[in-house]
Coordinates of C-alpha atoms in Angstrom, one line a residue:
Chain L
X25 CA 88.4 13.8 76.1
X26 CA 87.5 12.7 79.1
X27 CA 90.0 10.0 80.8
X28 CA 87.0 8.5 82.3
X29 CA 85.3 7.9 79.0
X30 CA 84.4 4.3 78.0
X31 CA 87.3 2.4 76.0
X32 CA 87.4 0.4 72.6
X33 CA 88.7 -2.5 73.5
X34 CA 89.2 -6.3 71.4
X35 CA 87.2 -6.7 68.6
X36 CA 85.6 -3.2 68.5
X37 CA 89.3 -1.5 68.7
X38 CA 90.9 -4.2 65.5
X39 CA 87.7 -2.9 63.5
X40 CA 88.3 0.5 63.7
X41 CA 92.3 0.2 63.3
X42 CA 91.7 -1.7 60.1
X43 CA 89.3 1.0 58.9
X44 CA 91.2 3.7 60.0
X45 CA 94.7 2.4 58.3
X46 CA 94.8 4.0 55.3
X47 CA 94.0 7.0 56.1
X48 CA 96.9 6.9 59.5
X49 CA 99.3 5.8 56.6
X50 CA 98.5 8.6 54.6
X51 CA 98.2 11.0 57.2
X52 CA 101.9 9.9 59.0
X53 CA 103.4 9.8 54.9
X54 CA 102.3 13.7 54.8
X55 CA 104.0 14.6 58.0
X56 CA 107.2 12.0 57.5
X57 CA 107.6 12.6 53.7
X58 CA 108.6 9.3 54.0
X59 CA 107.4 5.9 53.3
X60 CA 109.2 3.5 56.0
X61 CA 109.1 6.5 58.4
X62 CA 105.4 6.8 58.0
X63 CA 105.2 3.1 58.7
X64 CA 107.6 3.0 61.7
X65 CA 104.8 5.7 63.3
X66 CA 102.1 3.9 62.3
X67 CA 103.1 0.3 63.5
X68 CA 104.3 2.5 66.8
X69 CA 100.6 3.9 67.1
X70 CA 98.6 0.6 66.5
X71 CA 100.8 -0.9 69.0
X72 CA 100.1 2.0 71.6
X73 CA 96.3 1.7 70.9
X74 CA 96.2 -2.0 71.0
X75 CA 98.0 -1.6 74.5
X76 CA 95.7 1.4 76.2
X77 CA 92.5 0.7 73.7
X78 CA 91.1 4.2 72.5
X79 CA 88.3 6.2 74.0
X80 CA 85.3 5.2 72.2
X81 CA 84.3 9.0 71.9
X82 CA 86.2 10.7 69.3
X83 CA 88.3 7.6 68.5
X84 CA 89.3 8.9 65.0
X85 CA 90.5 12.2 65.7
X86 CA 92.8 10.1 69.1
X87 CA 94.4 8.2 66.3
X88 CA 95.4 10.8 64.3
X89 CA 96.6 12.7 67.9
X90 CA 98.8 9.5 68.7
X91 CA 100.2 9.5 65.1
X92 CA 100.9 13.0 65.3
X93 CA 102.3 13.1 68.8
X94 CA 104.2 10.3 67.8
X95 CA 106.2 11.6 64.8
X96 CA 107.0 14.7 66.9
X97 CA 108.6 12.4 69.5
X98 CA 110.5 10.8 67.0
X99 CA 111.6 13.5 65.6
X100 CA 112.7 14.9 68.5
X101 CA 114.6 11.8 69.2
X102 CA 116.4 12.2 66.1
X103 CA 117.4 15.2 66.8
X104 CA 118.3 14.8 70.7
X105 CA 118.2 18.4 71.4
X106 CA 117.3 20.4 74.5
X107 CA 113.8 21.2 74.9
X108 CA 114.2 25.0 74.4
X109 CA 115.9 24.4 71.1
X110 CA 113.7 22.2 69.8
X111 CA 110.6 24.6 71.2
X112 CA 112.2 27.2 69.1
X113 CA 112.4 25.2 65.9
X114 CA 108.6 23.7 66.4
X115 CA 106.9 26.3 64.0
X116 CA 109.5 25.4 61.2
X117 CA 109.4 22.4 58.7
X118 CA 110.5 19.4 60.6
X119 CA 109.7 16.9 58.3
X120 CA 112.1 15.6 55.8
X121 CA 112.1 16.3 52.3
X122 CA 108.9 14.8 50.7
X123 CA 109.9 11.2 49.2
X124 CA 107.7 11.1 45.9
X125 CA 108.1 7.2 44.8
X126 CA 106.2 8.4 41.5
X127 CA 105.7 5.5 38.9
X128 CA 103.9 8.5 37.1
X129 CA 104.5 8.9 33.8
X130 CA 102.8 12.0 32.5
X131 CA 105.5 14.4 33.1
X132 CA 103.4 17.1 33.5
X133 CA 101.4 15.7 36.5
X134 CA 104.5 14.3 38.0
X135 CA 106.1 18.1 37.7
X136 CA 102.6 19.2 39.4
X137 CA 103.3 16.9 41.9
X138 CA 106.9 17.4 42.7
X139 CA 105.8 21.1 42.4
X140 CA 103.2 20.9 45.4
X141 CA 105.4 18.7 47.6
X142 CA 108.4 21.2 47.4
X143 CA 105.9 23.7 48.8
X144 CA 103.8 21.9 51.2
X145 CA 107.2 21.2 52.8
X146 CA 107.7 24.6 53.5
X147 CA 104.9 24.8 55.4
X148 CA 105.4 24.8 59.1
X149 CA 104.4 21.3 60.8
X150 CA 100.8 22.7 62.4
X151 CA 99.5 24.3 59.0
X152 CA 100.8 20.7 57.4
X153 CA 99.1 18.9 59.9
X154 CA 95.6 20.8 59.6
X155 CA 95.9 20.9 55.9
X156 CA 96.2 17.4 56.1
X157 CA 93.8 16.3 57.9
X158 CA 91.1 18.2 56.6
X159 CA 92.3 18.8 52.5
X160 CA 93.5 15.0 52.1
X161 CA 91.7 13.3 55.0
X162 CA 88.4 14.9 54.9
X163 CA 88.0 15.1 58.9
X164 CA 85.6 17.8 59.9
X165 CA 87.0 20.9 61.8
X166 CA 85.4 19.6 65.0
X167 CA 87.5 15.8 64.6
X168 CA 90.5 18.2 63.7
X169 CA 90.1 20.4 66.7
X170 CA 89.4 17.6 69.0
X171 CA 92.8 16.0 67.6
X172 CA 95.0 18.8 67.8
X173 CA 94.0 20.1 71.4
X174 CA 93.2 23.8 70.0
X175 CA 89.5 25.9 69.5
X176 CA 87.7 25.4 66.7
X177 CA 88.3 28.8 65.3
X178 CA 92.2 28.2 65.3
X179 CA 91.5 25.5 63.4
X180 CA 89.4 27.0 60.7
X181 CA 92.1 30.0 60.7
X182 CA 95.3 27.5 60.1
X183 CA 93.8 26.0 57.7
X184 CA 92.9 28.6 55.7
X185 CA 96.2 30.4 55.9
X186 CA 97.9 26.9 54.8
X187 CA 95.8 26.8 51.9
X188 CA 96.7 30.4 50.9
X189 CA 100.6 29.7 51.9
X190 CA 101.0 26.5 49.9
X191 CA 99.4 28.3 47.0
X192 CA 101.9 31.6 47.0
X193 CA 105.1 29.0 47.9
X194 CA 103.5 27.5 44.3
X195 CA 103.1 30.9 42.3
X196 CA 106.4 31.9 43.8
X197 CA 108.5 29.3 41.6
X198 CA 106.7 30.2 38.5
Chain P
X17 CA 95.2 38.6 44.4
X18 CA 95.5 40.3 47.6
X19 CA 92.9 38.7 49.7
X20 CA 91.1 39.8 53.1
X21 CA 91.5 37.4 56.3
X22 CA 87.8 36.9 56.0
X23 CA 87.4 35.8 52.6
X24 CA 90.5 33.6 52.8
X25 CA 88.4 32.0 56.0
X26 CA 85.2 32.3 54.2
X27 CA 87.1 30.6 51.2
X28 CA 88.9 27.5 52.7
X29 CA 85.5 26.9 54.8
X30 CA 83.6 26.8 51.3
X31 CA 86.1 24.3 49.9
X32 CA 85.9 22.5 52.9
X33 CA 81.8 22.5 52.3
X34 CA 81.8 23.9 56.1
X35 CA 79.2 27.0 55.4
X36 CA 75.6 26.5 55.8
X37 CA 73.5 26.5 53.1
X38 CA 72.8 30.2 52.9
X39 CA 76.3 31.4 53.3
X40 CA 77.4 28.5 50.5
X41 CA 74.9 29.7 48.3
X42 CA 76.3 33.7 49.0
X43 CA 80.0 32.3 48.4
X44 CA 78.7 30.8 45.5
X45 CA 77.1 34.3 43.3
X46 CA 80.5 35.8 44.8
X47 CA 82.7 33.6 42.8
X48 CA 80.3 33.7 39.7
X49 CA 81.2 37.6 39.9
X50 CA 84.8 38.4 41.0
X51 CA 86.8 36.4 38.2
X52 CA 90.0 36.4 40.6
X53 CA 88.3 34.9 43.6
X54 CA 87.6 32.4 41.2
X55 CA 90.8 31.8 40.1
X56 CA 92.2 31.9 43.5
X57 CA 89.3 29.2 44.6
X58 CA 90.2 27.3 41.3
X59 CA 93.9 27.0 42.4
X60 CA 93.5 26.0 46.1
X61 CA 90.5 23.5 45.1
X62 CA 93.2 21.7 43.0
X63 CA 96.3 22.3 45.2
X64 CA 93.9 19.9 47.3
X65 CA 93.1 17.5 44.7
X66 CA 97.0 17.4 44.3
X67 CA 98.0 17.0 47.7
X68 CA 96.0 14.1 48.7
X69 CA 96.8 12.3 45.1
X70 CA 100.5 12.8 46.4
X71 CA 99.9 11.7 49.9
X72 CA 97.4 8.5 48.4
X73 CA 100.3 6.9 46.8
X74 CA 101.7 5.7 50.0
X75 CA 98.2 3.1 49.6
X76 CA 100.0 1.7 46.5
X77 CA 102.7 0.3 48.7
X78 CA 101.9 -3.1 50.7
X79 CA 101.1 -2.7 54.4
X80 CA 104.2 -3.8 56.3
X81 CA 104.3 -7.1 57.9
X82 CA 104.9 -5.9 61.3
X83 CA 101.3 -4.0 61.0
X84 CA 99.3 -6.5 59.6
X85 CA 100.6 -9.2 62.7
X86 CA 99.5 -6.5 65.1
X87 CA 95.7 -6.3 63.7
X88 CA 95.9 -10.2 62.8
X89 CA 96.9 -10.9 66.2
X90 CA 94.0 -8.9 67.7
X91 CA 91.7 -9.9 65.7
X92 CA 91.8 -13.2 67.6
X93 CA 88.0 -13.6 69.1
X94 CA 88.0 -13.1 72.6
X95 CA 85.1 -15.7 74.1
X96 CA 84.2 -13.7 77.1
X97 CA 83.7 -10.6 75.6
X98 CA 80.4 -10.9 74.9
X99 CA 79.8 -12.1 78.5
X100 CA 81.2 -8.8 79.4
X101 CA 78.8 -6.8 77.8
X102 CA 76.2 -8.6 78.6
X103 CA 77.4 -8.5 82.6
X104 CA 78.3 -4.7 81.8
X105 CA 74.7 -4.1 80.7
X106 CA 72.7 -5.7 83.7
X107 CA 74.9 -3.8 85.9
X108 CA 73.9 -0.9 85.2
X109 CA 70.8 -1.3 83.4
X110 CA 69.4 -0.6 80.3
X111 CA 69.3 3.0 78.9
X112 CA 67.7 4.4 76.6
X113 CA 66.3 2.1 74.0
X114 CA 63.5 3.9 72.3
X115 CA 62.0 2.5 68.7
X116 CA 60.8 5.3 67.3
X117 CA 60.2 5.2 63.6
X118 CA 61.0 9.2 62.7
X119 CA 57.8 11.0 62.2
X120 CA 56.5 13.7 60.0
X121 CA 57.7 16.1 62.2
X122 CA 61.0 14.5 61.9
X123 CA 61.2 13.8 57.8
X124 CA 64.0 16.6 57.9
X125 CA 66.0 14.6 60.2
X126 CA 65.3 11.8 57.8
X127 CA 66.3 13.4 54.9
X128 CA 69.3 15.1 56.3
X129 CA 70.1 11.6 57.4
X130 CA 69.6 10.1 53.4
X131 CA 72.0 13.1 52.1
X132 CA 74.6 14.1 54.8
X133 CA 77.8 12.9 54.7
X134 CA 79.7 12.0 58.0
X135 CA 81.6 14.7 59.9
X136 CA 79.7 17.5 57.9
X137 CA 77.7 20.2 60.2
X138 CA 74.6 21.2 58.7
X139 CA 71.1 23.4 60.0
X140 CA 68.9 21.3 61.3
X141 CA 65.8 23.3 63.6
X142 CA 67.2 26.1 65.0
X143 CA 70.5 24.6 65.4
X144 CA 72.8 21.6 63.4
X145 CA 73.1 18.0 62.9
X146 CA 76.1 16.8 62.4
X147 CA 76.5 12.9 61.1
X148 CA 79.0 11.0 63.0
X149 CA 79.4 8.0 61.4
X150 CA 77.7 5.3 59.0
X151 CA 78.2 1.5 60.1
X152 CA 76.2 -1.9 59.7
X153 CA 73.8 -3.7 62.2
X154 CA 71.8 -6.3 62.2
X155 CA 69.3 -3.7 61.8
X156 CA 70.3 -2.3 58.5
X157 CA 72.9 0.5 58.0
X158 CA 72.9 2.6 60.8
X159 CA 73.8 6.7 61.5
X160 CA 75.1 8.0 64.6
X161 CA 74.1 11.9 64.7
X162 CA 74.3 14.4 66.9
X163 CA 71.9 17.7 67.1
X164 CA 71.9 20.4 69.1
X165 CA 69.8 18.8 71.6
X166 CA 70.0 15.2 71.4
X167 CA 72.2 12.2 70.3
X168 CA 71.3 9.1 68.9
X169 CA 71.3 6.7 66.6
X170 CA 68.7 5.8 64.0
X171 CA 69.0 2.5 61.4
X172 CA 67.4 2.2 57.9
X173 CA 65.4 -0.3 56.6
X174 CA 64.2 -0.5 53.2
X175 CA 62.9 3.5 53.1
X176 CA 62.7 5.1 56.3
X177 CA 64.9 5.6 59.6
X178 CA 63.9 4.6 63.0
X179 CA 65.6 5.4 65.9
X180 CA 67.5 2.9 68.0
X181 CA 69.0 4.9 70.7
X182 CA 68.7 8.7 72.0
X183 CA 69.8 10.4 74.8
X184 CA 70.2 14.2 75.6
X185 CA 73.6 16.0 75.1
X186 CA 74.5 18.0 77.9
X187 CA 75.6 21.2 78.1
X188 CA 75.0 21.4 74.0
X189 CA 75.5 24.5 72.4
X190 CA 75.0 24.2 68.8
X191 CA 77.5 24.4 66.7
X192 CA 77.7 20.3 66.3
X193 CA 80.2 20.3 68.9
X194 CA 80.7 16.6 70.1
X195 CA 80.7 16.2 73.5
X196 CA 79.9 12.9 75.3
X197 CA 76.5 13.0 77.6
X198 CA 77.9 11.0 80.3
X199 CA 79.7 7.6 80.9
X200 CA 77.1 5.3 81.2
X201 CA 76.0 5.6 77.2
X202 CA 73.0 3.8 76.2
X203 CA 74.4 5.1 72.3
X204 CA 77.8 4.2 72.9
X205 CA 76.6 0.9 74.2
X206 CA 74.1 0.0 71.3
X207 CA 77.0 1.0 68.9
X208 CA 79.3 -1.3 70.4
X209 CA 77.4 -3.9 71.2
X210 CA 75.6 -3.9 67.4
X211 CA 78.0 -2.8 65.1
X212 CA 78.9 -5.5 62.5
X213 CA 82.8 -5.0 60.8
X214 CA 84.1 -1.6 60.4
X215 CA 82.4 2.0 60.3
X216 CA 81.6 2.8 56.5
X217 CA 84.2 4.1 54.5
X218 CA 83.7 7.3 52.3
X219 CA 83.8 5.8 49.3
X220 CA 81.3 3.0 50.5
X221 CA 78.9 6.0 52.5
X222 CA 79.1 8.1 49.3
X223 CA 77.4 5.4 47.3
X224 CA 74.9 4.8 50.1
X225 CA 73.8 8.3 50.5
X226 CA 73.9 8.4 46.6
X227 CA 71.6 5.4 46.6
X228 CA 69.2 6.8 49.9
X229 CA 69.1 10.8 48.4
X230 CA 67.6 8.9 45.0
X231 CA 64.7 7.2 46.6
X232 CA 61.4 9.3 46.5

């Protein structure tokens, strides 16, 4: 995105932050695993927008970039380690284990769900972010692309390989 | 099932409802024969439905306080906002304010623009539309779309789309890939200056293009 392009700003900016907050909660929850952790980078984001406003071209796929970029500064606050290490350890699951504050009671779709979150964790952290946005999100590959800085194509790959990952992590505990 | 690279892409792209009509309707006979691509589509299409039911449950839980201040606090009306867009607009003139109502030529566009839902890429011409968002006007509900050689705008009124806004996309090349035309938007500017409360949610835009893909 251009830096030049033209800004959301005021009233234009609140509409689309209140339209847009489910979906950055939900998003942040499925990188965090965590409720209060998704919210800490969500209240973090809407405060960063509000501050700089958000270009008015591609303005969903810069909030989920700023609530991504966020949680991987935060998590690499939490761990305070060198830049090589933490380079090293980017492709591996950095989230923490999946909170799943179920008031389900059919046990078998709460075992389906505690099933899928055990293996989506063990995804690394850019197949869950793809398979998030576009298998719970909806976002089109071009949003998804624009958000996570790569080509189109990478996109389309990652997700696909996610998909196919999450399901053998799945057949692999039957 | 083992599974080639290209049928895993050609696979989550289907899911995704990313292939174009021919190559969906290709996909499609291929999983009515091959019983284990099936299965395999079966298993990934609900490992999705799972995942976002697990990730959706965060909605269940109240919005912190902290978050809700922020967009309250915002909200506030600013009174010389309007003044600002008004100033911003005789500076540097009006742009691209066309009211066409969409021809004959142009009932694909139309219906494309009754059935499509936003951020899907579908053939349109020789190359694609792509949807952008839904939101509400004055005019009606409006569309922002984007074709391989023009974006715009267009607004509904009680059974056909006319277009509010248009300008050429530069350096387009297919593919629906969003790229701004310039700084000085005439789109950009009718959409900010004339959209009314949020952009249309999906569950809100699937009932409107539900509602629009039924009339005759």
């Amino acid at each position: 995105m251009s830096s030049n392009s033209e800004k959301l700003e005021g009233k234009a900016l609140n509409n689309l932050l209140v339209a847009e907050l489910q979906t950055m909660r939900k998003f942040t929850y499925s990188l965090t695993g965590s409720v209060d952790d998704a919210h800490d980078v969500v209240q973090l984001a809407v405060e960063r927008c509000l501050k700089s406003g958000v270009p008015a071209d591609g303005s969903r796929a810069w909030l989920f970039r700023v609530c991504r970029n966020l949680w991987i500064d935060e998590i690499r606050r939490r761990r305070r380690k060198p830049q090589d290490d933490f380079e090293e350890e980017r492709d591996s699951v950095v989230g923490s284990e999946f909170e799943l504050n179920l008031a389900e009671k059919d046990l078998s779709r709460r075992n389906q769900l505690q099933a899928v979150a055990a293996a989506f964790e063990k995804l690394s952290d850019e197949q869950r972010q793809a398979l998030s946005m576009s298998a719970i999100e909806g976002m089109s590959y071009q949003e998804i692309a624009t958000a996570l800085e790569l080509p189109m194509g990478t996109v389309m790959s990652r997700i696909a390989r996610a998909r196919l990952a999450l399901n053998q992590h799945l057949e692999g505990k039957k | 099932m083992t599974i080639s690279d290209e049928d895993a892409l050609l696979l989550s792209r289907y899911i995704d409802g990313n292939l174009d009509g021919k190559e969906s309707a290709g996909f499609k006979a291929r999983l009515l024969s091959e019983p284990e691509l099936l299965q395999l589509y079966e298993a990934l299409a609900q490992n999705d439905e799972v995942l976002s039911d697990m990730v959706g449950r965060i909605e269940s839980e109240p919005v912190p306080d902290e978050i809700e201040t922020l967009l309250t606090e915002s909200d506030r009306p600013n009174p010389y906002e309007r003044w600002q867009v008004i100033a911003a607009s005789v500076l540097v003139g009006v742009v691209v304010l066309s009211f066409l109502t969409v021809s004959d030529q142009d009932a694909e566009l139309a219906s494309l623009l009754d059935v499509t839902p936003s951020g899907q890429v579908v053939a349109y011409e020789a190359g694609s539309l792509e949807v952008i968002s839904t939101f509400e006007t004055q005019f009606g509900w409006c569309r922002e779309f984007m074709t391989t050689s023009e974006r715009g705008v267009a607004c509904r009124d009680s059974d056909s789309w006319t277009v509010m806004a248009s300008e050429p996309v530069l350096n387009g090349d297919g593919g629906g890939v969003y790229q701004p035309a310039g700084n000085d938007s005439g789109v950009q500017e009718f959409v900010l200056r004339e959209l009314l409360g949020p952009v249309a949610d999906r569950e809100i835009e699937t009932r409107l293009l539900a509602t629009w893909g039924e009339e005759p």
